[in-house]
Amino acid sequence: VQLQASGGGVVQAGDSSKLSCVASGRSISQVAVAWFRQVSGNEREFVAAMAGNGGSFTDYADSVKGRFTISRDIAKEAVYLQMRSVQPEDAAVYFCTATRYRGAPSRATYDYGYWGRGTLVTVSS
């Protein structure tokens, strides 16, 4: 599975931005998907996840709850992260990811078998 993320760039603090991730090579419609982010020198940090198998369950890190929304378009094999009220601490490289078979979302990186290359979000204040 290839995951191609896009939508990163420079975002003004307080503004909104939307990240997209499109899968190819295999369907990810039945598996859990998630977004993580990483600041240079730090570990990859969980941001948001969404269940597979047709479920709508979502999970968010406390730091983004109420501001970020994860969603998916099954037909397009796409996953999105809508970011609102972006803050300077949201600046990072954002990675989309999918599990190999697991439908339940997870906050652990080791539960995800497919990773995109990441897209950089820079926040200007």
Backbone atoms as SQL, in Angstrom:
CREATE TABLE atoms (id INTEGER PRIMARY KEY, chain TEXT, resi INTEGER, resn TEXT, atom TEXT, x REAL, y REAL, z REAL);
INSERT INTO atoms VALUES
  (1, 'A', 1, 'VAL', 'N', 0.840, -1.189, 0.000),
  (2, 'A', 1, 'VAL', 'CA', 0.000, 0.000, 0.000),
  (3, 'A', 1, 'VAL', 'C', 0.879, 1.244, 0.000),
  (4, 'A', 2, 'GLN', 'N', 0.551, 2.145, -0.876),
  (5, 'A', 2, 'GLN', 'CA', 1.232, 3.442, -0.914),
  (6, 'A', 2, 'GLN', 'C', 0.267, 4.488, -0.370),
  (7, 'A', 3, 'LEU', 'N', 0.734, 5.283, 0.570),
  (8, 'A', 3, 'LEU', 'CA', -0.076, 6.366, 1.126),
  (9, 'A', 3, 'LEU', 'C', 0.583, 7.679, 0.755),
  (10, 'A', 4, 'GLN', 'N', -0.167, 8.501, 0.058),
  (11, 'A', 4, 'GLN', 'CA', 0.360, 9.786, -0.393),
  (12, 'A', 4, 'GLN', 'C', -0.391, 10.911, 0.301),
  (13, 'A', 5, 'ALA', 'N', 0.321, 11.619, 1.178),
  (14, 'A', 5, 'ALA', 'CA', -0.296, 12.726, 1.904),
  (15, 'A', 5, 'ALA', 'C', -0.022, 14.039, 1.192),
  (16, 'A', 6, 'SER', 'N', -0.952, 14.953, 1.320),
  (17, 'A', 6, 'SER', 'CA', -0.797, 16.278, 0.727),
  (18, 'A', 6, 'SER', 'C', -1.583, 17.284, 1.552),
  (19, 'A', 7, 'GLY', 'N', -1.360, 18.541, 1.262),
  (20, 'A', 7, 'GLY', 'CA', -2.111, 19.598, 1.931),
  (21, 'A', 7, 'GLY', 'C', -1.314, 20.376, 2.941),
  (22, 'A', 8, 'GLY', 'N', -0.115, 19.946, 3.214),
  (23, 'A', 8, 'GLY', 'CA', 0.720, 20.686, 4.146),
  (24, 'A', 8, 'GLY', 'C', 1.168, 22.007, 3.554),
  (25, 'A', 9, 'GLY', 'N', 1.732, 22.829, 4.379),
  (26, 'A', 9, 'GLY', 'CA', 2.206, 24.138, 3.933),
  (27, 'A', 9, 'GLY', 'C', 2.229, 25.093, 5.097),
  (28, 'A', 10, 'VAL', 'N', 2.225, 26.355, 4.798),
  (29, 'A', 10, 'VAL', 'CA', 2.245, 27.380, 5.839),
  (30, 'A', 10, 'VAL', 'C', 0.818, 27.786, 6.172),
  (31, 'A', 11, 'VAL', 'N', 0.494, 27.710, 7.444),
  (32, 'A', 11, 'VAL', 'CA', -0.845, 28.059, 7.930),
  (33, 'A', 11, 'VAL', 'C', -0.699, 29.165, 8.961),
  (34, 'A', 12, 'GLN', 'N', -1.532, 30.157, 8.840),
  (35, 'A', 12, 'GLN', 'CA', -1.544, 31.235, 9.820),
  (36, 'A', 12, 'GLN', 'C', -2.176, 30.720, 11.106),
  (37, 'A', 13, 'ALA', 'N', -1.598, 31.054, 12.233),
  (38, 'A', 13, 'ALA', 'CA', -2.170, 30.659, 13.514),
  (39, 'A', 13, 'ALA', 'C', -3.624, 31.127, 13.589),
  (40, 'A', 14, 'GLY', 'N', -4.479, 30.211, 13.996),
  (41, 'A', 14, 'GLY', 'CA', -5.900, 30.515, 14.094),
  (42, 'A', 14, 'GLY', 'C', -6.703, 30.131, 12.864),
  (43, 'A', 15, 'ASP', 'N', -6.000, 29.858, 11.772),
  (44, 'A', 15, 'ASP', 'CA', -6.676, 29.480, 10.534),
  (45, 'A', 15, 'ASP', 'C', -6.918, 27.982, 10.466),
  (46, 'A', 16, 'SER', 'N', -7.513, 27.563, 9.357),
  (47, 'A', 16, 'SER', 'CA', -7.813, 26.157, 9.132),
  (48, 'A', 16, 'SER', 'C', -7.018, 25.629, 7.948),
  (49, 'A', 17, 'SER', 'N', -6.850, 24.336, 7.941),
  (50, 'A', 17, 'SER', 'CA', -6.177, 23.685, 6.831),
  (51, 'A', 17, 'SER', 'C', -6.631, 22.233, 6.799),
  (52, 'A', 18, 'LYS', 'N', -6.566, 21.638, 5.624),
  (53, 'A', 18, 'LYS', 'CA', -7.025, 20.256, 5.485),
  (54, 'A', 18, 'LYS', 'C', -5.939, 19.420, 4.829),
  (55, 'A', 19, 'LEU', 'N', -5.611, 18.339, 5.473),
  (56, 'A', 19, 'LEU', 'CA', -4.665, 17.381, 4.924),
  (57, 'A', 19, 'LEU', 'C', -5.424, 16.232, 4.279),
  (58, 'A', 20, 'SER', 'N', -4.855, 15.723, 3.204),
  (59, 'A', 20, 'SER', 'CA', -5.463, 14.598, 2.505),
  (60, 'A', 20, 'SER', 'C', -4.448, 13.481, 2.374),
  (61, 'A', 21, 'CYS', 'N', -4.956, 12.283, 2.277),
  (62, 'A', 21, 'CYS', 'CA', -4.095, 11.115, 2.110),
  (63, 'A', 21, 'CYS', 'C', -4.840, 10.125, 1.226),
  (64, 'A', 22, 'VAL', 'N', -4.223, 9.728, 0.150),
  (65, 'A', 22, 'VAL', 'CA', -4.850, 8.789, -0.781),
  (66, 'A', 22, 'VAL', 'C', -4.046, 7.502, -0.813),
  (67, 'A', 23, 'ALA', 'N', -4.744, 6.403, -0.730),
  (68, 'A', 23, 'ALA', 'CA', -4.101, 5.096, -0.745),
  (69, 'A', 23, 'ALA', 'C', -4.175, 4.482, -2.132),
  (70, 'A', 24, 'SER', 'N', -3.139, 3.743, -2.463),
  (71, 'A', 24, 'SER', 'CA', -3.120, 2.995, -3.721),
  (72, 'A', 24, 'SER', 'C', -2.436, 1.672, -3.473),
  (73, 'A', 25, 'GLY', 'N', -2.726, 0.725, -4.311),
  (74, 'A', 25, 'GLY', 'CA', -2.100, -0.583, -4.203),
  (75, 'A', 25, 'GLY', 'C', -2.947, -1.605, -3.475),
  (76, 'A', 26, 'ARG', 'N', -3.752, -1.135, -2.573),
  (77, 'A', 26, 'ARG', 'CA', -4.653, -2.014, -1.830),
  (78, 'A', 26, 'ARG', 'C', -5.705, -1.156, -1.165),
  (79, 'A', 27, 'SER', 'N', -6.886, -1.704, -1.043),
  (80, 'A', 27, 'SER', 'CA', -7.949, -0.951, -0.397),
  (81, 'A', 27, 'SER', 'C', -7.685, -0.836, 1.104),
  (82, 'A', 28, 'ILE', 'N', -7.948, 0.344, 1.642),
  (83, 'A', 28, 'ILE', 'CA', -7.847, 0.539, 3.094),
  (84, 'A', 28, 'ILE', 'C', -9.225, 0.783, 3.693),
  (85, 'A', 29, 'SER', 'N', -10.255, 0.465, 2.929),
  (86, 'A', 29, 'SER', 'CA', -11.604, 0.790, 3.384),
  (87, 'A', 29, 'SER', 'C', -12.004, 0.029, 4.639),
  (88, 'A', 30, 'GLN', 'N', -11.428, -1.132, 4.877),
  (89, 'A', 30, 'GLN', 'CA', -11.844, -1.953, 6.014),
  (90, 'A', 30, 'GLN', 'C', -10.921, -1.834, 7.231),
  (91, 'A', 31, 'VAL', 'N', -9.843, -1.122, 7.095),
  (92, 'A', 31, 'VAL', 'CA', -8.889, -1.066, 8.195),
  (93, 'A', 31, 'VAL', 'C', -8.903, 0.306, 8.862),
  (94, 'A', 32, 'ALA', 'N', -8.375, 0.315, 10.083),
  (95, 'A', 32, 'ALA', 'CA', -8.277, 1.585, 10.800),
  (96, 'A', 32, 'ALA', 'C', -7.230, 2.480, 10.147),
  (97, 'A', 33, 'VAL', 'N', -7.494, 3.773, 10.201),
  (98, 'A', 33, 'VAL', 'CA', -6.559, 4.756, 9.658),
  (99, 'A', 33, 'VAL', 'C', -6.299, 5.815, 10.714),
  (100, 'A', 34, 'ALA', 'N', -5.212, 6.512, 10.569),
  (101, 'A', 34, 'ALA', 'CA', -4.857, 7.499, 11.582),
  (102, 'A', 34, 'ALA', 'C', -3.909, 8.537, 11.011),
  (103, 'A', 35, 'TRP', 'N', -3.777, 9.593, 11.763),
  (104, 'A', 35, 'TRP', 'CA', -2.774, 10.619, 11.514),
  (105, 'A', 35, 'TRP', 'C', -1.883, 10.719, 12.746),
  (106, 'A', 36, 'PHE', 'N', -0.600, 10.776, 12.496),
  (107, 'A', 36, 'PHE', 'CA', 0.390, 11.054, 13.523),
  (108, 'A', 36, 'PHE', 'C', 1.172, 12.282, 13.087),
  (109, 'A', 37, 'ARG', 'N', 1.897, 12.864, 14.006),
  (110, 'A', 37, 'ARG', 'CA', 2.754, 13.981, 13.630),
  (111, 'A', 37, 'ARG', 'C', 4.071, 13.873, 14.389),
  (112, 'A', 38, 'GLN', 'N', 5.063, 14.526, 13.821),
  (113, 'A', 38, 'GLN', 'CA', 6.392, 14.432, 14.409),
  (114, 'A', 38, 'GLN', 'C', 7.145, 15.732, 14.222),
  (115, 'A', 39, 'VAL', 'N', 7.698, 16.192, 15.306),
  (116, 'A', 39, 'VAL', 'CA', 8.598, 17.340, 15.292),
  (117, 'A', 39, 'VAL', 'C', 10.013, 16.792, 15.347),
  (118, 'A', 40, 'SER', 'N', 10.892, 17.367, 14.596),
  (119, 'A', 40, 'SER', 'CA', 12.271, 16.894, 14.519),
  (120, 'A', 40, 'SER', 'C', 12.874, 16.706, 15.910),
  (121, 'A', 41, 'GLY', 'N', 13.414, 15.501, 16.130),
  (122, 'A', 41, 'GLY', 'CA', 14.028, 15.207, 17.409),
  (123, 'A', 41, 'GLY', 'C', 13.095, 14.571, 18.413),
  (124, 'A', 42, 'ASN', 'N', 11.803, 14.569, 18.092),
  (125, 'A', 42, 'ASN', 'CA', 10.814, 13.979, 18.994),
  (126, 'A', 42, 'ASN', 'C', 10.241, 12.700, 18.406),
  (127, 'A', 43, 'GLU', 'N', 9.564, 11.959, 19.248),
  (128, 'A', 43, 'GLU', 'CA', 8.887, 10.753, 18.783),
  (129, 'A', 43, 'GLU', 'C', 7.626, 11.128, 18.006),
  (130, 'A', 44, 'ARG', 'N', 7.203, 10.190, 17.177),
  (131, 'A', 44, 'ARG', 'CA', 5.978, 10.399, 16.438),
  (132, 'A', 44, 'ARG', 'C', 4.804, 10.403, 17.430),
  (133, 'A', 45, 'GLU', 'N', 3.920, 11.370, 17.265),
  (134, 'A', 45, 'GLU', 'CA', 2.844, 11.600, 18.221),
  (135, 'A', 45, 'GLU', 'C', 1.483, 11.316, 17.581),
  (136, 'A', 46, 'PHE', 'N', 0.651, 10.606, 18.299),
  (137, 'A', 46, 'PHE', 'CA', -0.700, 10.313, 17.825),
  (138, 'A', 46, 'PHE', 'C', -1.531, 11.592, 17.737),
  (139, 'A', 47, 'VAL', 'N', -2.300, 11.711, 16.676),
  (140, 'A', 47, 'VAL', 'CA', -3.172, 12.864, 16.485),
  (141, 'A', 47, 'VAL', 'C', -4.639, 12.447, 16.445),
  (142, 'A', 48, 'ALA', 'N', -4.974, 11.554, 15.534),
  (143, 'A', 48, 'ALA', 'CA', -6.369, 11.149, 15.374),
  (144, 'A', 48, 'ALA', 'C', -6.430, 9.810, 14.667),
  (145, 'A', 49, 'ALA', 'N', -7.484, 9.061, 14.942),
  (146, 'A', 49, 'ALA', 'CA', -7.663, 7.764, 14.310),
  (147, 'A', 49, 'ALA', 'C', -9.142, 7.509, 14.041),
  (148, 'A', 50, 'MET', 'N', -9.383, 6.660, 13.088),
  (149, 'A', 50, 'MET', 'CA', -10.753, 6.322, 12.724),
  (150, 'A', 50, 'MET', 'C', -10.852, 4.825, 12.482),
  (151, 'A', 51, 'ALA', 'N', -11.937, 4.226, 12.932),
  (152, 'A', 51, 'ALA', 'CA', -12.115, 2.788, 12.807),
  (153, 'A', 51, 'ALA', 'C', -12.345, 2.381, 11.365),
  (154, 'A', 52, 'GLY', 'N', -12.064, 1.107, 11.081),
  (155, 'A', 52, 'GLY', 'CA', -12.372, 0.525, 9.792),
  (156, 'A', 52, 'GLY', 'C', -13.645, -0.290, 9.871),
  (157, 'A', 53, 'ASN', 'N', -13.810, -1.192, 8.922),
  (158, 'A', 53, 'ASN', 'CA', -14.970, -2.081, 8.898),
  (159, 'A', 53, 'ASN', 'C', -16.294, -1.317, 8.901),
  (160, 'A', 54, 'GLY', 'N', -16.300, -0.176, 8.286),
  (161, 'A', 54, 'GLY', 'CA', -17.525, 0.605, 8.185),
  (162, 'A', 54, 'GLY', 'C', -17.895, 1.362, 9.430),
  (163, 'A', 55, 'GLY', 'N', -17.070, 1.279, 10.453),
  (164, 'A', 55, 'GLY', 'CA', -17.364, 1.982, 11.691),
  (165, 'A', 55, 'GLY', 'C', -17.082, 3.459, 11.588),
  (166, 'A', 56, 'SER', 'N', -17.673, 4.207, 12.504),
  (167, 'A', 56, 'SER', 'CA', -17.467, 5.653, 12.511),
  (168, 'A', 56, 'SER', 'C', -16.732, 6.130, 13.745),
  (169, 'A', 57, 'PHE', 'N', -16.285, 5.194, 14.575),
  (170, 'A', 57, 'PHE', 'CA', -15.604, 5.587, 15.802),
  (171, 'A', 57, 'PHE', 'C', -14.334, 6.357, 15.483),
  (172, 'A', 58, 'THR', 'N', -14.148, 7.453, 16.192),
  (173, 'A', 58, 'THR', 'CA', -12.942, 8.249, 16.047),
  (174, 'A', 58, 'THR', 'C', -12.310, 8.488, 17.412),
  (175, 'A', 59, 'ASP', 'N', -11.031, 8.744, 17.382),
  (176, 'A', 59, 'ASP', 'CA', -10.278, 8.995, 18.609),
  (177, 'A', 59, 'ASP', 'C', -9.326, 10.145, 18.332),
  (178, 'A', 60, 'TYR', 'N', -9.180, 11.021, 19.312),
  (179, 'A', 60, 'TYR', 'CA', -8.340, 12.191, 19.142),
  (180, 'A', 60, 'TYR', 'C', -7.419, 12.388, 20.341),
  (181, 'A', 61, 'ALA', 'N', -6.247, 12.874, 20.062),
  (182, 'A', 61, 'ALA', 'CA', -5.368, 13.306, 21.142),
  (183, 'A', 61, 'ALA', 'C', -6.016, 14.504, 21.830),
  (184, 'A', 62, 'ASP', 'N', -5.801, 14.613, 23.112),
  (185, 'A', 62, 'ASP', 'CA', -6.390, 15.724, 23.867),
  (186, 'A', 62, 'ASP', 'C', -5.989, 17.078, 23.284),
  (187, 'A', 63, 'SER', 'N', -4.792, 17.143, 22.762),
  (188, 'A', 63, 'SER', 'CA', -4.276, 18.421, 22.270),
  (189, 'A', 63, 'SER', 'C', -5.008, 18.929, 21.029),
  (190, 'A', 64, 'VAL', 'N', -5.715, 18.036, 20.340),
  (191, 'A', 64, 'VAL', 'CA', -6.401, 18.458, 19.111),
  (192, 'A', 64, 'VAL', 'C', -7.901, 18.248, 19.182),
  (193, 'A', 65, 'LYS', 'N', -8.382, 17.643, 20.237),
  (194, 'A', 65, 'LYS', 'CA', -9.810, 17.352, 20.365),
  (195, 'A', 65, 'LYS', 'C', -10.618, 18.646, 20.298),
  (196, 'A', 66, 'GLY', 'N', -11.632, 18.620, 19.467),
  (197, 'A', 66, 'GLY', 'CA', -12.461, 19.804, 19.295),
  (198, 'A', 66, 'GLY', 'C', -11.959, 20.746, 18.212),
  (199, 'A', 67, 'ARG', 'N', -10.740, 20.545, 17.752),
  (200, 'A', 67, 'ARG', 'CA', -10.182, 21.403, 16.692),
  (201, 'A', 67, 'ARG', 'C', -9.943, 20.626, 15.401),
  (202, 'A', 68, 'PHE', 'N', -9.549, 19.370, 15.505),
  (203, 'A', 68, 'PHE', 'CA', -9.238, 18.549, 14.340),
  (204, 'A', 68, 'PHE', 'C', -10.339, 17.520, 14.133),
  (205, 'A', 69, 'THR', 'N', -10.563, 17.168, 12.871),
  (206, 'A', 69, 'THR', 'CA', -11.542, 16.148, 12.527),
  (207, 'A', 69, 'THR', 'C', -10.949, 15.209, 11.498),
  (208, 'A', 70, 'ILE', 'N', -10.982, 13.927, 11.811),
  (209, 'A', 70, 'ILE', 'CA', -10.537, 12.912, 10.843),
  (210, 'A', 70, 'ILE', 'C', -11.761, 12.362, 10.128),
  (211, 'A', 71, 'SER', 'N', -11.609, 12.127, 8.850),
  (212, 'A', 71, 'SER', 'CA', -12.710, 11.556, 8.076),
  (213, 'A', 71, 'SER', 'C', -12.113, 10.735, 6.948),
  (214, 'A', 72, 'ARG', 'N', -12.981, 9.994, 6.281),
  (215, 'A', 72, 'ARG', 'CA', -12.486, 9.177, 5.171),
  (216, 'A', 72, 'ARG', 'C', -13.533, 9.108, 4.091),
  (217, 'A', 73, 'ASP', 'N', -13.079, 8.927, 2.881),
  (218, 'A', 73, 'ASP', 'CA', -13.949, 8.721, 1.726),
  (219, 'A', 73, 'ASP', 'C', -13.621, 7.335, 1.205),
  (220, 'A', 74, 'ILE', 'N', -14.511, 6.406, 1.472),
  (221, 'A', 74, 'ILE', 'CA', -14.258, 5.009, 1.114),
  (222, 'A', 74, 'ILE', 'C', -14.065, 4.854, -0.390),
  (223, 'A', 75, 'ALA', 'N', -14.912, 5.500, -1.146),
  (224, 'A', 75, 'ALA', 'CA', -14.860, 5.361, -2.605),
  (225, 'A', 75, 'ALA', 'C', -13.541, 5.872, -3.181),
  (226, 'A', 76, 'LYS', 'N', -12.999, 6.898, -2.565),
  (227, 'A', 76, 'LYS', 'CA', -11.754, 7.489, -3.061),
  (228, 'A', 76, 'LYS', 'C', -10.521, 6.910, -2.374),
  (229, 'A', 77, 'GLU', 'N', -10.722, 5.995, -1.432),
  (230, 'A', 77, 'GLU', 'CA', -9.614, 5.435, -0.658),
  (231, 'A', 77, 'GLU', 'C', -8.785, 6.576, -0.044),
  (232, 'A', 78, 'ALA', 'N', -9.484, 7.523, 0.513),
  (233, 'A', 78, 'ALA', 'CA', -8.839, 8.723, 1.029),
  (234, 'A', 78, 'ALA', 'C', -9.146, 8.939, 2.502),
  (235, 'A', 79, 'VAL', 'N', -8.220, 9.549, 3.164),
  (236, 'A', 79, 'VAL', 'CA', -8.359, 9.919, 4.572),
  (237, 'A', 79, 'VAL', 'C', -8.019, 11.406, 4.678),
  (238, 'A', 80, 'TYR', 'N', -8.767, 12.105, 5.506),
  (239, 'A', 80, 'TYR', 'CA', -8.567, 13.533, 5.628),
  (240, 'A', 80, 'TYR', 'C', -8.360, 13.929, 7.088),
  (241, 'A', 81, 'LEU', 'N', -7.683, 15.045, 7.271),
  (242, 'A', 81, 'LEU', 'CA', -7.564, 15.637, 8.594),
  (243, 'A', 81, 'LEU', 'C', -7.868, 17.124, 8.451),
  (244, 'A', 82, 'GLN', 'N', -9.042, 17.506, 8.919),
  (245, 'A', 82, 'GLN', 'CA', -9.421, 18.913, 8.912),
  (246, 'A', 82, 'GLN', 'C', -8.902, 19.541, 10.196),
  (247, 'A', 83, 'MET', 'N', -8.085, 20.554, 10.043),
  (248, 'A', 83, 'MET', 'CA', -7.481, 21.228, 11.200),
  (249, 'A', 83, 'MET', 'C', -8.073, 22.630, 11.305),
  (250, 'A', 84, 'ARG', 'N', -8.580, 22.961, 12.454),
  (251, 'A', 84, 'ARG', 'CA', -9.147, 24.288, 12.705),
  (252, 'A', 84, 'ARG', 'C', -8.420, 24.932, 13.873),
  (253, 'A', 85, 'SER', 'N', -8.459, 26.227, 13.926),
  (254, 'A', 85, 'SER', 'CA', -7.789, 26.969, 15.000),
  (255, 'A', 85, 'SER', 'C', -6.370, 26.443, 15.201),
  (256, 'A', 86, 'VAL', 'N', -5.647, 26.383, 14.113),
  (257, 'A', 86, 'VAL', 'CA', -4.293, 25.842, 14.162),
  (258, 'A', 86, 'VAL', 'C', -3.411, 26.711, 15.066),
  (259, 'A', 87, 'GLN', 'N', -2.640, 26.042, 15.877),
  (260, 'A', 87, 'GLN', 'CA', -1.769, 26.721, 16.828),
  (261, 'A', 87, 'GLN', 'C', -0.298, 26.461, 16.488),
  (262, 'A', 88, 'PRO', 'N', 0.603, 27.301, 16.961),
  (263, 'A', 88, 'PRO', 'CA', 2.034, 27.079, 16.665),
  (264, 'A', 88, 'PRO', 'C', 2.507, 25.690, 17.073),
  (265, 'A', 89, 'GLU', 'N', 1.949, 25.151, 18.141),
  (266, 'A', 89, 'GLU', 'CA', 2.371, 23.818, 18.584),
  (267, 'A', 89, 'GLU', 'C', 1.879, 22.707, 17.686),
  (268, 'A', 90, 'ASP', 'N', 1.045, 23.037, 16.694),
  (269, 'A', 90, 'ASP', 'CA', 0.589, 22.047, 15.721),
  (270, 'A', 90, 'ASP', 'C', 1.585, 21.878, 14.575),
  (271, 'A', 91, 'ALA', 'N', 2.587, 22.716, 14.519),
  (272, 'A', 91, 'ALA', 'CA', 3.579, 22.618, 13.459),
  (273, 'A', 91, 'ALA', 'C', 4.348, 21.309, 13.572),
  (274, 'A', 92, 'ALA', 'N', 4.385, 20.562, 12.503),
  (275, 'A', 92, 'ALA', 'CA', 5.031, 19.248, 12.515),
  (276, 'A', 92, 'ALA', 'C', 4.939, 18.644, 11.118),
  (277, 'A', 93, 'VAL', 'N', 5.587, 17.518, 10.952),
  (278, 'A', 93, 'VAL', 'CA', 5.359, 16.694, 9.770),
  (279, 'A', 93, 'VAL', 'C', 4.227, 15.742, 10.119),
  (280, 'A', 94, 'TYR', 'N', 3.198, 15.721, 9.297),
  (281, 'A', 94, 'TYR', 'CA', 2.024, 14.886, 9.540),
  (282, 'A', 94, 'TYR', 'C', 2.074, 13.649, 8.646),
  (283, 'A', 95, 'PHE', 'N', 1.848, 12.510, 9.275),
  (284, 'A', 95, 'PHE', 'CA', 1.879, 11.234, 8.572),
  (285, 'A', 95, 'PHE', 'C', 0.503, 10.580, 8.612),
  (286, 'A', 96, 'CYS', 'N', 0.061, 10.112, 7.471),
  (287, 'A', 96, 'CYS', 'CA', -1.135, 9.275, 7.482),
  (288, 'A', 96, 'CYS', 'C', -0.684, 7.821, 7.523),
  (289, 'A', 97, 'THR', 'N', -1.519, 7.012, 8.109),
  (290, 'A', 97, 'THR', 'CA', -1.150, 5.623, 8.302),
  (291, 'A', 97, 'THR', 'C', -2.383, 4.738, 8.332),
  (292, 'A', 98, 'ALA', 'N', -2.170, 3.472, 8.055),
  (293, 'A', 98, 'ALA', 'CA', -3.268, 2.508, 8.067),
  (294, 'A', 98, 'ALA', 'C', -2.753, 1.190, 8.630),
  (295, 'A', 99, 'THR', 'N', -3.641, 0.489, 9.294),
  (296, 'A', 99, 'THR', 'CA', -3.267, -0.832, 9.784),
  (297, 'A', 99, 'THR', 'C', -3.291, -1.820, 8.624),
  (298, 'A', 100, 'ARG', 'N', -2.673, -2.955, 8.815),
  (299, 'A', 100, 'ARG', 'CA', -2.678, -3.971, 7.755),
  (300, 'A', 100, 'ARG', 'C', -4.016, -4.706, 7.723),
  (301, 'A', 101, 'TYR', 'N', -4.542, -5.051, 8.896),
  (302, 'A', 101, 'TYR', 'CA', -5.780, -5.822, 8.936),
  (303, 'A', 101, 'TYR', 'C', -6.722, -5.364, 10.049),
  (304, 'A', 102, 'ARG', 'N', -6.196, -4.714, 11.030),
  (305, 'A', 102, 'ARG', 'CA', -6.946, -4.347, 12.231),
  (306, 'A', 102, 'ARG', 'C', -7.995, -3.291, 11.928),
  (307, 'A', 103, 'GLY', 'N', -9.205, -3.504, 12.411),
  (308, 'A', 103, 'GLY', 'CA', -10.261, -2.530, 12.202),
  (309, 'A', 103, 'GLY', 'C', -10.371, -1.519, 13.328),
  (310, 'A', 104, 'ALA', 'N', -9.921, -1.912, 14.508),
  (311, 'A', 104, 'ALA', 'CA', -10.012, -1.010, 15.653),
  (312, 'A', 104, 'ALA', 'C', -8.873, 0.001, 15.602),
  (313, 'A', 105, 'PRO', 'N', -9.164, 1.253, 15.858),
  (314, 'A', 105, 'PRO', 'CA', -8.102, 2.264, 15.848),
  (315, 'A', 105, 'PRO', 'C', -7.196, 2.114, 17.058),
  (316, 'A', 106, 'SER', 'N', -6.036, 2.645, 16.943),
  (317, 'A', 106, 'SER', 'CA', -5.050, 2.555, 18.007),
  (318, 'A', 106, 'SER', 'C', -4.252, 3.851, 18.070),
  (319, 'A', 107, 'ARG', 'N', -3.684, 4.106, 19.229),
  (320, 'A', 107, 'ARG', 'CA', -2.808, 5.272, 19.397),
  (321, 'A', 107, 'ARG', 'C', -1.345, 4.874, 19.306),
  (322, 'A', 108, 'ALA', 'N', -1.086, 3.613, 19.079),
  (323, 'A', 108, 'ALA', 'CA', 0.284, 3.124, 19.057),
  (324, 'A', 108, 'ALA', 'C', 0.804, 2.999, 17.629),
  (325, 'A', 109, 'THR', 'N', 1.986, 3.521, 17.395),
  (326, 'A', 109, 'THR', 'CA', 2.561, 3.456, 16.050),
  (327, 'A', 109, 'THR', 'C', 2.762, 2.018, 15.597),
  (328, 'A', 110, 'TYR', 'N', 3.060, 1.116, 16.521),
  (329, 'A', 110, 'TYR', 'CA', 3.371, -0.250, 16.121),
  (330, 'A', 110, 'TYR', 'C', 2.144, -1.024, 15.616),
  (331, 'A', 111, 'ASP', 'N', 0.963, -0.490, 15.813),
  (332, 'A', 111, 'ASP', 'CA', -0.244, -1.136, 15.294),
  (333, 'A', 111, 'ASP', 'C', -0.503, -0.799, 13.830),
  (334, 'A', 112, 'TYR', 'N', 0.264, 0.119, 13.295),
  (335, 'A', 112, 'TYR', 'CA', 0.052, 0.561, 11.919),
  (336, 'A', 112, 'TYR', 'C', 1.172, 0.041, 11.028),
  (337, 'A', 113, 'GLY', 'N', 0.768, -0.583, 9.922),
  (338, 'A', 113, 'GLY', 'CA', 1.753, -1.204, 9.056),
  (339, 'A', 113, 'GLY', 'C', 2.095, -0.416, 7.810),
  (340, 'A', 114, 'TYR', 'N', 1.251, 0.528, 7.463),
  (341, 'A', 114, 'TYR', 'CA', 1.479, 1.317, 6.255),
  (342, 'A', 114, 'TYR', 'C', 1.588, 2.791, 6.635),
  (343, 'A', 115, 'TRP', 'N', 2.630, 3.431, 6.126),
  (344, 'A', 115, 'TRP', 'CA', 2.891, 4.833, 6.437),
  (345, 'A', 115, 'TRP', 'C', 3.162, 5.618, 5.176),
  (346, 'A', 116, 'GLY', 'N', 2.620, 6.820, 5.120),
  (347, 'A', 116, 'GLY', 'CA', 2.962, 7.739, 4.050),
  (348, 'A', 116, 'GLY', 'C', 4.259, 8.442, 4.396),
  (349, 'A', 117, 'ARG', 'N', 4.729, 9.254, 3.482),
  (350, 'A', 117, 'ARG', 'CA', 6.009, 9.945, 3.667),
  (351, 'A', 117, 'ARG', 'C', 5.893, 11.203, 4.497),
  (352, 'A', 118, 'GLY', 'N', 4.717, 11.667, 4.733),
  (353, 'A', 118, 'GLY', 'CA', 4.557, 12.846, 5.576),
  (354, 'A', 118, 'GLY', 'C', 4.412, 14.126, 4.785),
  (355, 'A', 119, 'THR', 'N', 3.702, 15.060, 5.380),
  (356, 'A', 119, 'THR', 'CA', 3.545, 16.376, 4.786),
  (357, 'A', 119, 'THR', 'C', 3.772, 17.415, 5.884),
  (358, 'A', 120, 'LEU', 'N', 4.553, 18.430, 5.572),
  (359, 'A', 120, 'LEU', 'CA', 4.973, 19.404, 6.572),
  (360, 'A', 120, 'LEU', 'C', 3.939, 20.505, 6.739),
  (361, 'A', 121, 'VAL', 'N', 3.571, 20.749, 7.975),
  (362, 'A', 121, 'VAL', 'CA', 2.697, 21.863, 8.315),
  (363, 'A', 121, 'VAL', 'C', 3.509, 22.861, 9.133),
  (364, 'A', 122, 'THR', 'N', 3.606, 24.064, 8.636),
  (365, 'A', 122, 'THR', 'CA', 4.299, 25.143, 9.321),
  (366, 'A', 122, 'THR', 'C', 3.269, 26.169, 9.757),
  (367, 'A', 123, 'VAL', 'N', 3.377, 26.641, 10.969),
  (368, 'A', 123, 'VAL', 'CA', 2.404, 27.602, 11.484),
  (369, 'A', 123, 'VAL', 'C', 3.086, 28.937, 11.696),
  (370, 'A', 124, 'SER', 'N', 2.549, 29.949, 11.072),
  (371, 'A', 124, 'SER', 'CA', 3.083, 31.294, 11.244),
  (372, 'A', 124, 'SER', 'C', 2.198, 32.079, 12.207),
  (373, 'A', 125, 'SER', 'N', 2.831, 32.885, 13.027),
  (374, 'A', 125, 'SER', 'CA', 2.056, 33.652, 14.019),
  (375, 'A', 125, 'SER', 'C', 2.278, 35.143, 13.849);
